[in-house]
Tab-separated table of C-alpha atoms and ligand atoms in Angstrom:
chain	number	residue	atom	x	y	z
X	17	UNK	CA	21.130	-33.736	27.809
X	18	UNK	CA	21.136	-30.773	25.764
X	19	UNK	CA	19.055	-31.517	22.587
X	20	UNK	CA	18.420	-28.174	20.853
X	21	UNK	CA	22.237	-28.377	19.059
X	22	UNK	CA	20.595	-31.675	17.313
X	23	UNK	CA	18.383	-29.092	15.527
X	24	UNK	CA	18.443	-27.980	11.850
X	25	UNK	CA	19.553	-24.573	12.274
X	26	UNK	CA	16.313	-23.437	10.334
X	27	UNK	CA	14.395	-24.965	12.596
X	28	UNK	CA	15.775	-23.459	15.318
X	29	UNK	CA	15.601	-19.874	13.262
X	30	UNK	CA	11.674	-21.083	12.497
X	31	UNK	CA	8.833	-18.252	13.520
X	32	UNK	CA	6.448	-20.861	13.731
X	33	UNK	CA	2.765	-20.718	12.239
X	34	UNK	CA	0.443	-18.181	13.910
X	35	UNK	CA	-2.755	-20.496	13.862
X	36	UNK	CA	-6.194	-18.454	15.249
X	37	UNK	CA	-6.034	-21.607	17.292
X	38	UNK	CA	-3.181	-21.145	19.015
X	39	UNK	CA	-3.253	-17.622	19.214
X	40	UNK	CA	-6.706	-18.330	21.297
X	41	UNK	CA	-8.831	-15.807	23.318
X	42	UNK	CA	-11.992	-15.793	25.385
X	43	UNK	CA	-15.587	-15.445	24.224
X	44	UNK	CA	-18.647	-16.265	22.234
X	45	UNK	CA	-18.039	-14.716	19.019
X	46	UNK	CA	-15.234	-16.429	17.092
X	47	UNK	CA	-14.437	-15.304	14.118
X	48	UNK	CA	-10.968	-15.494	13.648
X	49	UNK	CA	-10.379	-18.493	11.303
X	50	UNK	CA	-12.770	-18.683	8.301
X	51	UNK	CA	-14.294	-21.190	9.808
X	52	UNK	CA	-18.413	-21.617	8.946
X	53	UNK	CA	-20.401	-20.211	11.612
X	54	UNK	CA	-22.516	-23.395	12.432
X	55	UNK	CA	-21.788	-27.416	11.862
X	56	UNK	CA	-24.052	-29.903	10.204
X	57	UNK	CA	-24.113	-33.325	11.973
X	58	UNK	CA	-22.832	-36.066	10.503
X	59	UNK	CA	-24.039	-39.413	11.584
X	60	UNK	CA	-21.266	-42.161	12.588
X	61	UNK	CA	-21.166	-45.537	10.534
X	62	UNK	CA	-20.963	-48.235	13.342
X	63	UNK	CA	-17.153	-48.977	13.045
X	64	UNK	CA	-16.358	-52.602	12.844
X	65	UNK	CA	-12.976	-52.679	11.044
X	66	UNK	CA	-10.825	-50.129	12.204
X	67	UNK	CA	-8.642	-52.882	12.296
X	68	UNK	CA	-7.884	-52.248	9.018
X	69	UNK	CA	-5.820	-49.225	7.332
X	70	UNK	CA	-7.734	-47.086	5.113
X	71	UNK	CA	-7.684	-46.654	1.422
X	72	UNK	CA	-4.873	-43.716	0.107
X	73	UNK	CA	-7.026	-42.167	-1.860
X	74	UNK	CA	-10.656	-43.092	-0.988
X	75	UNK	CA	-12.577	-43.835	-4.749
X	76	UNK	CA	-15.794	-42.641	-3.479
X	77	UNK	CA	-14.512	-39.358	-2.492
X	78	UNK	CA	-12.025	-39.030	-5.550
X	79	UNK	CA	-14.687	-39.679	-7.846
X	80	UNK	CA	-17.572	-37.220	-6.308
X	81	UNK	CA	-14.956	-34.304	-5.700
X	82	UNK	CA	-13.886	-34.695	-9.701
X	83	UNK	CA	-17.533	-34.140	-10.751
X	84	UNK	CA	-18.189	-30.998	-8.383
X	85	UNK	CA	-15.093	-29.284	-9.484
X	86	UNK	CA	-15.636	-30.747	-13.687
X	87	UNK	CA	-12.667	-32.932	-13.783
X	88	UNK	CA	-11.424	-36.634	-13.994
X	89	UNK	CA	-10.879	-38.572	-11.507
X	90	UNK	CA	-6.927	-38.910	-11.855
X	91	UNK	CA	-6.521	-35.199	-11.560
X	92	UNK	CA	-7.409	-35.228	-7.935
X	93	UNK	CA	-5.204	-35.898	-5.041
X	94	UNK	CA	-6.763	-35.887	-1.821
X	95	UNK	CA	-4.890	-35.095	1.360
X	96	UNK	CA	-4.967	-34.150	4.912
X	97	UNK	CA	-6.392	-30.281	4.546
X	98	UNK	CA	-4.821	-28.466	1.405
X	99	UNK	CA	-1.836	-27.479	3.892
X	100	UNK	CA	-0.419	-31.262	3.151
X	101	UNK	CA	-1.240	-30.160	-0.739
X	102	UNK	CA	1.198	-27.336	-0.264
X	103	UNK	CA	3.958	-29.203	1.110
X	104	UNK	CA	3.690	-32.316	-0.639
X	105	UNK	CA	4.428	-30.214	-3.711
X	106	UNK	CA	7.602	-28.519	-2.133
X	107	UNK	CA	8.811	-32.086	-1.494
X	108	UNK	CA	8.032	-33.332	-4.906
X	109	UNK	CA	9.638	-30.507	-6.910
X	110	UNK	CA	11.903	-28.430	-4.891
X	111	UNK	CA	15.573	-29.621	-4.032
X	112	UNK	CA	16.216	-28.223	-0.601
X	113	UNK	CA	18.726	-25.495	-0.472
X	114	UNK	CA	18.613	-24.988	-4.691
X	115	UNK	CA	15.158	-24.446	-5.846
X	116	UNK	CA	13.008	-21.283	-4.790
X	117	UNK	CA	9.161	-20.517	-4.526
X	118	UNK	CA	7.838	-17.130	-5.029
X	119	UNK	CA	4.669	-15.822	-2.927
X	120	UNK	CA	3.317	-12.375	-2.815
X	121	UNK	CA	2.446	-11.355	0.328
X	122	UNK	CA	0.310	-9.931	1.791
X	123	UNK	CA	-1.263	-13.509	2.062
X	124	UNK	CA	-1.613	-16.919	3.057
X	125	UNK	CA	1.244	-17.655	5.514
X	126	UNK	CA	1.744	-21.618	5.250
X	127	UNK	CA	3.521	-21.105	2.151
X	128	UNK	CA	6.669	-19.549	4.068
X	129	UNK	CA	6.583	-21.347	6.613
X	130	UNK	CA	6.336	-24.236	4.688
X	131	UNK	CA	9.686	-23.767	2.790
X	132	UNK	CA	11.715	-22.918	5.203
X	133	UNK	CA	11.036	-25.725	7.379
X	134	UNK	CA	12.145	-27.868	4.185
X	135	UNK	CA	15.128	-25.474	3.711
X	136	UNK	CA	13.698	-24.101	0.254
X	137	UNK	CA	14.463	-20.673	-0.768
X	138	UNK	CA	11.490	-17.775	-0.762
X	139	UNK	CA	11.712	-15.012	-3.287
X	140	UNK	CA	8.996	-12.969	-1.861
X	141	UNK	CA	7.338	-10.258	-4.326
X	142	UNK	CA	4.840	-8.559	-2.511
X	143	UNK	CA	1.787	-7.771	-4.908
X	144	UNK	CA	0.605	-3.945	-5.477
X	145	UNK	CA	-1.299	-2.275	-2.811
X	146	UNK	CA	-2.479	0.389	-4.399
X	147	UNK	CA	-3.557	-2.091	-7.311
X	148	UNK	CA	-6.087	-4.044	-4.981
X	149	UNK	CA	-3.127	-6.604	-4.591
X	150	UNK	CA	-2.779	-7.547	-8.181
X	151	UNK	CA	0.861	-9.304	-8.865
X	152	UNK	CA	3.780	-7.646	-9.693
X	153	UNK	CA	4.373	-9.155	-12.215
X	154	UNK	CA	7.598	-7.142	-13.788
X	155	UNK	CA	8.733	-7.619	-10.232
X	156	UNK	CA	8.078	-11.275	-10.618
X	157	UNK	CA	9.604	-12.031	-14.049
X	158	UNK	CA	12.841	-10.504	-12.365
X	159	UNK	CA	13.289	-13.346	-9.961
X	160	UNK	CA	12.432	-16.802	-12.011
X	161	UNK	CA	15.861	-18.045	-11.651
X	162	UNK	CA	15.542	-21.579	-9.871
X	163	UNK	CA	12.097	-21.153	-9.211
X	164	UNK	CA	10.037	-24.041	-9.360
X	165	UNK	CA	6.666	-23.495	-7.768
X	166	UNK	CA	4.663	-19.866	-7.665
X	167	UNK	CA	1.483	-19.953	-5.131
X	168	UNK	CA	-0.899	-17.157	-5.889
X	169	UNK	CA	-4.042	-17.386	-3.157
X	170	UNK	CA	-7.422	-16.725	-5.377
X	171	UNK	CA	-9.253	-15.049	-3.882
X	172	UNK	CA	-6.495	-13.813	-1.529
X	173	UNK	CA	-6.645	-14.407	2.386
X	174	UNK	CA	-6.490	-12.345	3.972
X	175	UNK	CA	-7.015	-9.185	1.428
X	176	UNK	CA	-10.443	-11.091	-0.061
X	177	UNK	CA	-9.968	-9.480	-3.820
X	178	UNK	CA	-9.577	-12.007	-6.945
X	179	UNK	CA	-6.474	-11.891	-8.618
X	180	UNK	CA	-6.342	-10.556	-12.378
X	181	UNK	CA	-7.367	-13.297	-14.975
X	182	UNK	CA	-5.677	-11.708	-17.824
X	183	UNK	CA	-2.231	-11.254	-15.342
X	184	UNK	CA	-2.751	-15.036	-14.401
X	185	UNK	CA	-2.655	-16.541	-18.344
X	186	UNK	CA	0.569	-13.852	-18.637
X	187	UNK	CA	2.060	-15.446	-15.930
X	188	UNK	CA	1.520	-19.368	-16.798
X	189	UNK	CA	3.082	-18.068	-20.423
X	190	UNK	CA	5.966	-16.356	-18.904
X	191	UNK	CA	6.856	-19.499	-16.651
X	192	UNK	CA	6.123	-21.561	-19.552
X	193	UNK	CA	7.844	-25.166	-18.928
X	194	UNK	CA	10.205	-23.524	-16.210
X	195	UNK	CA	8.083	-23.691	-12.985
X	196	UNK	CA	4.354	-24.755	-11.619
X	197	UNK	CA	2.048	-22.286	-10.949
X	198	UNK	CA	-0.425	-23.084	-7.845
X	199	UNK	CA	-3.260	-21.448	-7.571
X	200	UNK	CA	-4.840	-21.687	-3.585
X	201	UNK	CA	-8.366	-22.084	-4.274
X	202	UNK	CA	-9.325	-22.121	-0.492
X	203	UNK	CA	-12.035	-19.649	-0.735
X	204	UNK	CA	-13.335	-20.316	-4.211
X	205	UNK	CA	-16.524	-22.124	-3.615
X	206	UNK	CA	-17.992	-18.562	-2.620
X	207	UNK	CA	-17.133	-17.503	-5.827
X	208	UNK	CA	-16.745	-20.646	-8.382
X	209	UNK	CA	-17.101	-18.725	-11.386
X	210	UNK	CA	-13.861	-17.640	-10.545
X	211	UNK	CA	-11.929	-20.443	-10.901
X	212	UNK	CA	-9.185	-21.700	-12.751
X	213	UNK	CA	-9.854	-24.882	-13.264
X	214	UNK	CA	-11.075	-24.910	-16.788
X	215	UNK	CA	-7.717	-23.968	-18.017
X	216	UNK	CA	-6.038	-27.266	-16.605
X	217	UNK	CA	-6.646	-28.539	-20.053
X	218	UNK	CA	-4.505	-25.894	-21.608
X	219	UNK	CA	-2.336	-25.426	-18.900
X	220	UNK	CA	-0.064	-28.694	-18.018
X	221	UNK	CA	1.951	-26.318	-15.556
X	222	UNK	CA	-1.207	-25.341	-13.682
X	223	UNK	CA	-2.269	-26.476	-10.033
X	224	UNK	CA	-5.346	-25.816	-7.933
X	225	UNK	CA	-5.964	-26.655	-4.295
X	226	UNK	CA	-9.130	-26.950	-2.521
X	227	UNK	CA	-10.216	-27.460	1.075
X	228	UNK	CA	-13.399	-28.707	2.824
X	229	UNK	CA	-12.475	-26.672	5.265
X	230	UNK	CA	-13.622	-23.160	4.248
X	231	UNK	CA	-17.091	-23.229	1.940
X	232	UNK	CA	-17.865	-26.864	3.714
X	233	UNK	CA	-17.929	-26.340	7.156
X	234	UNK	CA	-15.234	-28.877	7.611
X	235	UNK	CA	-12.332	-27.538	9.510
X	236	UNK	CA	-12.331	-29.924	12.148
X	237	UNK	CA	-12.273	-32.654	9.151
X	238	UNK	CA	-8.643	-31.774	7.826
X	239	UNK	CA	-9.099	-32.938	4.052
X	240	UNK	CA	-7.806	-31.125	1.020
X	241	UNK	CA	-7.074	-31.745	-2.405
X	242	UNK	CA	-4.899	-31.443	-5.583
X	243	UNK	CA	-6.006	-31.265	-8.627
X	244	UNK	CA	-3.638	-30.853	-11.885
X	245	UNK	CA	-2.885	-32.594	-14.766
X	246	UNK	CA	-2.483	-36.527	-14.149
X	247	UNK	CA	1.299	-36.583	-14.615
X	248	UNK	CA	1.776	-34.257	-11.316
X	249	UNK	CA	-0.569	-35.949	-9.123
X	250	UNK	CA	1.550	-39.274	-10.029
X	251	UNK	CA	4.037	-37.646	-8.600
X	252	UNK	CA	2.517	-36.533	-5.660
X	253	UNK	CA	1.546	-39.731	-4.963
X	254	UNK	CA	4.977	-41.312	-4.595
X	255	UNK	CA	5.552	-38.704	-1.787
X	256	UNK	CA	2.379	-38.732	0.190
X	257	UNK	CA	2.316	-40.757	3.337
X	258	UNK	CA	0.530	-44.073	2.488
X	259	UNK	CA	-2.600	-43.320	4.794
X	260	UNK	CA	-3.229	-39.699	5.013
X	261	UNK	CA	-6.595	-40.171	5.879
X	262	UNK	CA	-7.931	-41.571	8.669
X	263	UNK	CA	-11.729	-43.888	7.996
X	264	UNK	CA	-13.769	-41.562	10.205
X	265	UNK	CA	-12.673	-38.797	7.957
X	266	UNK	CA	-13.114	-40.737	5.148
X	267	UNK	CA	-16.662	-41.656	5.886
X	268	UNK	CA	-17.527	-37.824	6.715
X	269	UNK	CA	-15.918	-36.730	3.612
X	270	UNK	CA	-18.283	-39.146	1.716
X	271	UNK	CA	-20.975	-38.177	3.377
X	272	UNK	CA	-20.024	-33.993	2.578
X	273	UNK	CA	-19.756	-34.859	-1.101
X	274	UNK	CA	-23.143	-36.597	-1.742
X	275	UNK	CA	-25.843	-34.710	-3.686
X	276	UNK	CA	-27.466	-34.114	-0.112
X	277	UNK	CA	-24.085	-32.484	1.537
X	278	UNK	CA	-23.578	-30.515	-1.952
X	279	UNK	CA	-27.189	-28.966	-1.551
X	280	UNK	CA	-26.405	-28.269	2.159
X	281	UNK	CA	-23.082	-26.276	1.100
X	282	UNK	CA	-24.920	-24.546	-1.232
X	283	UNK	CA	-27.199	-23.196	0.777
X	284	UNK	CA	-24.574	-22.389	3.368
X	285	UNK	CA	-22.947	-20.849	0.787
X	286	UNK	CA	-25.656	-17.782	-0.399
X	287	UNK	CA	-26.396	-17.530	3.390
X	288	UNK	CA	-22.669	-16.371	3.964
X	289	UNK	CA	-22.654	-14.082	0.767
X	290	UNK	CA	-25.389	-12.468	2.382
X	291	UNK	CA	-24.019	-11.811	5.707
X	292	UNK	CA	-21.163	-10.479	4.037
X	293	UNK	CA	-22.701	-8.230	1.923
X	294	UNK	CA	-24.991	-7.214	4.602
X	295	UNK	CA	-21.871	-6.406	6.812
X	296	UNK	CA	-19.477	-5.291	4.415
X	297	UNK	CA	-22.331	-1.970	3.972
X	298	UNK	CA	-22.476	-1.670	7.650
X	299	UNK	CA	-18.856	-1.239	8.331
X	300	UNK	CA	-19.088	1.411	5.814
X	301	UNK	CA	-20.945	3.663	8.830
X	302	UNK	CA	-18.370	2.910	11.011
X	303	UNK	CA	-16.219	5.967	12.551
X	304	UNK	CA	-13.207	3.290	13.654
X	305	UNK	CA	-13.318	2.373	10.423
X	306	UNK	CA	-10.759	3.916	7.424
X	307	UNK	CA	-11.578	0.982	4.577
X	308	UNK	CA	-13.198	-1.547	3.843
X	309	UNK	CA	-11.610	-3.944	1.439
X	310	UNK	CA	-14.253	-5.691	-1.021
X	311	UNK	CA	-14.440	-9.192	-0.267
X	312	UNK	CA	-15.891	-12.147	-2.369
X	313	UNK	CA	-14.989	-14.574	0.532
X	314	UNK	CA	-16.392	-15.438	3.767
X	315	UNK	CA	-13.712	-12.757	5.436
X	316	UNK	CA	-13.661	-8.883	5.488
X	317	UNK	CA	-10.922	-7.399	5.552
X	318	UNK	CA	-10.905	-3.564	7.226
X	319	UNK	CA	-8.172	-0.885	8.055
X	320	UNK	CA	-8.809	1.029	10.985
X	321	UNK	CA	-8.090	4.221	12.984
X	322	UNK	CA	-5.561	3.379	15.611
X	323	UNK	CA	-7.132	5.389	18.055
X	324	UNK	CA	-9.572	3.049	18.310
X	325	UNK	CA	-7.814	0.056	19.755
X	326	UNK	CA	-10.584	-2.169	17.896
X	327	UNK	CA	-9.032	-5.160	18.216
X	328	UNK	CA	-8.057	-5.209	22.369
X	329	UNK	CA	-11.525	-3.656	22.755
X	330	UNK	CA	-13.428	-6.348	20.800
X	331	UNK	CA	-11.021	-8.980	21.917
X	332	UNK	CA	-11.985	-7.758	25.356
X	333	UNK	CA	-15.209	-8.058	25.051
X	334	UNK	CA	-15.190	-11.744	23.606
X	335	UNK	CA	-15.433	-10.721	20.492
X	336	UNK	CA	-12.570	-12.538	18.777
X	337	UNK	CA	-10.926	-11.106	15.308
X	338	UNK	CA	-8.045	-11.669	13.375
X	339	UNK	CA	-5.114	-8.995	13.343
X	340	UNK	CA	-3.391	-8.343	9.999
X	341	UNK	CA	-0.800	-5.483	11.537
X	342	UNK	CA	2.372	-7.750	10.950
X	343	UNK	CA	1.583	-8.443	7.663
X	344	UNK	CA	3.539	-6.913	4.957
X	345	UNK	CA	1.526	-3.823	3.674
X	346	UNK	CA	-1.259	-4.377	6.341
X	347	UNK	CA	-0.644	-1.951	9.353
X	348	UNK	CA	-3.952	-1.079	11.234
X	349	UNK	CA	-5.439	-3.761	9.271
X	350	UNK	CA	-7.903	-6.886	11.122
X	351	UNK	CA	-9.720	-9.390	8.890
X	352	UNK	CA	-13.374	-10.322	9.965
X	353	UNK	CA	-15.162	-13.664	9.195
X	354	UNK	CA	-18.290	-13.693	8.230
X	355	UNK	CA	-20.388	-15.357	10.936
X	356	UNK	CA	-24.350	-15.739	11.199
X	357	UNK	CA	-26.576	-12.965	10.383
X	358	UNK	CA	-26.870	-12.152	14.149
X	359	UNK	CA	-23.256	-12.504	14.513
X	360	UNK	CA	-22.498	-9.602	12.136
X	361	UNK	CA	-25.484	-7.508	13.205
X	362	UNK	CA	-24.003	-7.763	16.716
X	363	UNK	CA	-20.158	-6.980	15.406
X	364	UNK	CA	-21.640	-4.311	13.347
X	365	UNK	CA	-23.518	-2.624	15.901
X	366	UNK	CA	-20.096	-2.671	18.439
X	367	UNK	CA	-18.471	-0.714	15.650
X	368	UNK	CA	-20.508	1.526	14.615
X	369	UNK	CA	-20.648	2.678	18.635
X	370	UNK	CA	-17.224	2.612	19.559
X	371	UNK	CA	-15.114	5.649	20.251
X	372	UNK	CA	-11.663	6.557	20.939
X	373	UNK	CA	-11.959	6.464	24.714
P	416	PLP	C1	-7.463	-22.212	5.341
P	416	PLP	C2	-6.532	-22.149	4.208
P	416	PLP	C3	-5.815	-23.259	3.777
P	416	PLP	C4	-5.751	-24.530	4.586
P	416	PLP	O1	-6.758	-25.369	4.316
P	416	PLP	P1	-6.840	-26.750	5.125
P	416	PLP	O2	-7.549	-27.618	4.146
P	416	PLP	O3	-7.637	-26.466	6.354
P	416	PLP	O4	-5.457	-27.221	5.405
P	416	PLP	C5	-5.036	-23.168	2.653
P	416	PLP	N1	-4.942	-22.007	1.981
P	416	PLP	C6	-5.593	-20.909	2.381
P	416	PLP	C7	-5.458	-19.663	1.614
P	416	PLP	C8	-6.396	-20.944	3.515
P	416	PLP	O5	-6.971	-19.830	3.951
């Protein structure tokens, strides 16, 4: 039996997700994902009632994630990586086939791919190269009509600059009581002063994901969350599955969020600055290299000199990166993570020797 004619037709259409996962390769240096360069090791509760289903939304980890990020406990959702934040939030405000999100490329891709698997309209507005990415924000004011959720990545993947404050508060006043504007905070723990979420008190249209995934080391862990003003996570509540996470995640996530796993992020934390300020100056001696792109993440992103072939030759080598070239605006262009210190001394030295034969 034939099945694909049982398809949506947008599903059919779909350009699926690009994950460094699937996209895969062959080596020793990864460092195509944002993923943290080294794991802690958790230590496994002796399970004796996985009988049982797990709390929604575990207390302990509710509670300990309000206090790091200096909010109450009912403004937090937590949810299988923020990926299930940005969907849940499509499904909770956007009619299918009506209501529109705007994104500004070049940037995080799940937020595409993410609507038009729910059959939501995109009104892409691609944000200002020459500007350092800042948002278009005439260009953005043009296309409000139906629009019910914005996502603005700050910092951006996989460009690494911080989006305009002062653009930002323009923006929530322009939207006003029309639309929710969601800032993706992925990458903020390397740079907290930077966020947003002090203006969730003045803002009741504002929302801010997170992720254990980037800052924490916790990719493998999938767990994300929400936070906004009380009234939205209600809602997001009534259309999150009723166990999102599973109890071994819960009991890692626990364990992350103590005083103990806080200090350990931390740490992790200046140790990655480093490396990325120590790299970011030696791609600067680089001949392959056109620009670098300043970065307050734990990515680099760097436009090269086709001639080159950096990417096949590193990829070649085992060396694997992640290549921006289909992006909108990002020809030539491959985004580094930051790995350990003898990662990026080792990635560093590669480019600084290769040539164009
Ligand atoms: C990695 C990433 C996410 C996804 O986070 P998960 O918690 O792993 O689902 C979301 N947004 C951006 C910008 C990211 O880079």
């Amino acid at each position: 039996m034939k099945i694909n004619h049982l398809a949506r037709i947008n599903i059919l259409k779909l350009n699926p997700y690009q994950s460094a996962r699937k996209l895969g390769g062959k080596g020793n240096i990864w460092l195509n994902a944002n993923e943290a360069p080294t794991s802690f090791t958790y230590i496994n509760k002796n399970y004796n009632n996985l009988n049982r289903y797990p709390d929604c939304q575990p207390k302990t980890i509710i509670r300990n994630y309000a206090s790091y990020a200096g909010v109450q406990p009912d403004q937090i959702l937590v949810s299988r990586g923020a990926d299930e934040g940005i969907e849940l939030l499509m499904r909770a405000f956007c009619e299918p086939n009506k209501d529109a999100i705007i994104f500004c490329p070049p940037t995080y891709g799940m937020y595409n791919i993410c609507a038009e698997t729910l059959g939501i309209k995109r009104h892409i507005i691609p944000s200002i190269a020459n500007t350092n990415w800042q948002l278009d924000l005439p260009a953005i004011n043009l296309k409000l009509k139906n629009v019910k959720l914005i996502y603005i990545c700050n910092p951006n993947n996989p460009t690494g600059n911080i989006i305009n404050q002062y653009d930002i508060k323009k923006l929530l006043h322009l939207i006003n009581n029309r639309a929710l504007l969601i800032i993706d905070e992925a990458y903020i723990d390397f740079c907290l002063h930077a966020s947003l979420v002090s203006w969730l008190s003045k803002f009741s249209n504002l929302v801010i994901l997170r992720t254990l995934s980037k800052a924490f080391a916790l990719a493998g862990l999938r767990c994300g969350f929400t936070i906004a003003n009380a009234e939205i996570i209600k809602l997001l509540l009534k259309v999150i599955t009723p166990y999102p996470l599973p109890s071994l995640v819960i009991d890692i996530a626990e364990q992350a969020l103590t005083k103990k796993g806080l200090s350990q992020t931390n740490k992790r934390i200046n140790t990655i600055n480093k490396n990325r300020n120590y790299l970011a100056q030696e791609l600067t001696k680089c001949p392959c290299i056109k620009q670098v792109f300043p970065s307050v993440s734990n990515y680099i992103l760097i436009k090269v000199y086709p001639q080159y072939e950096v990417f096949k030759k590193l990829w070649n080598m085992g060396i694997i990166l992640r290549d921006q070239s289909k992006q909108l605006g990002l020809s030539n262009c491959i985004r580094i993570t930051i790995g350990t210190y003898q990662e990026c001394k080792y990635v560093a030295n590669i480019l600084q020797q290769l040539n164009t034969t």
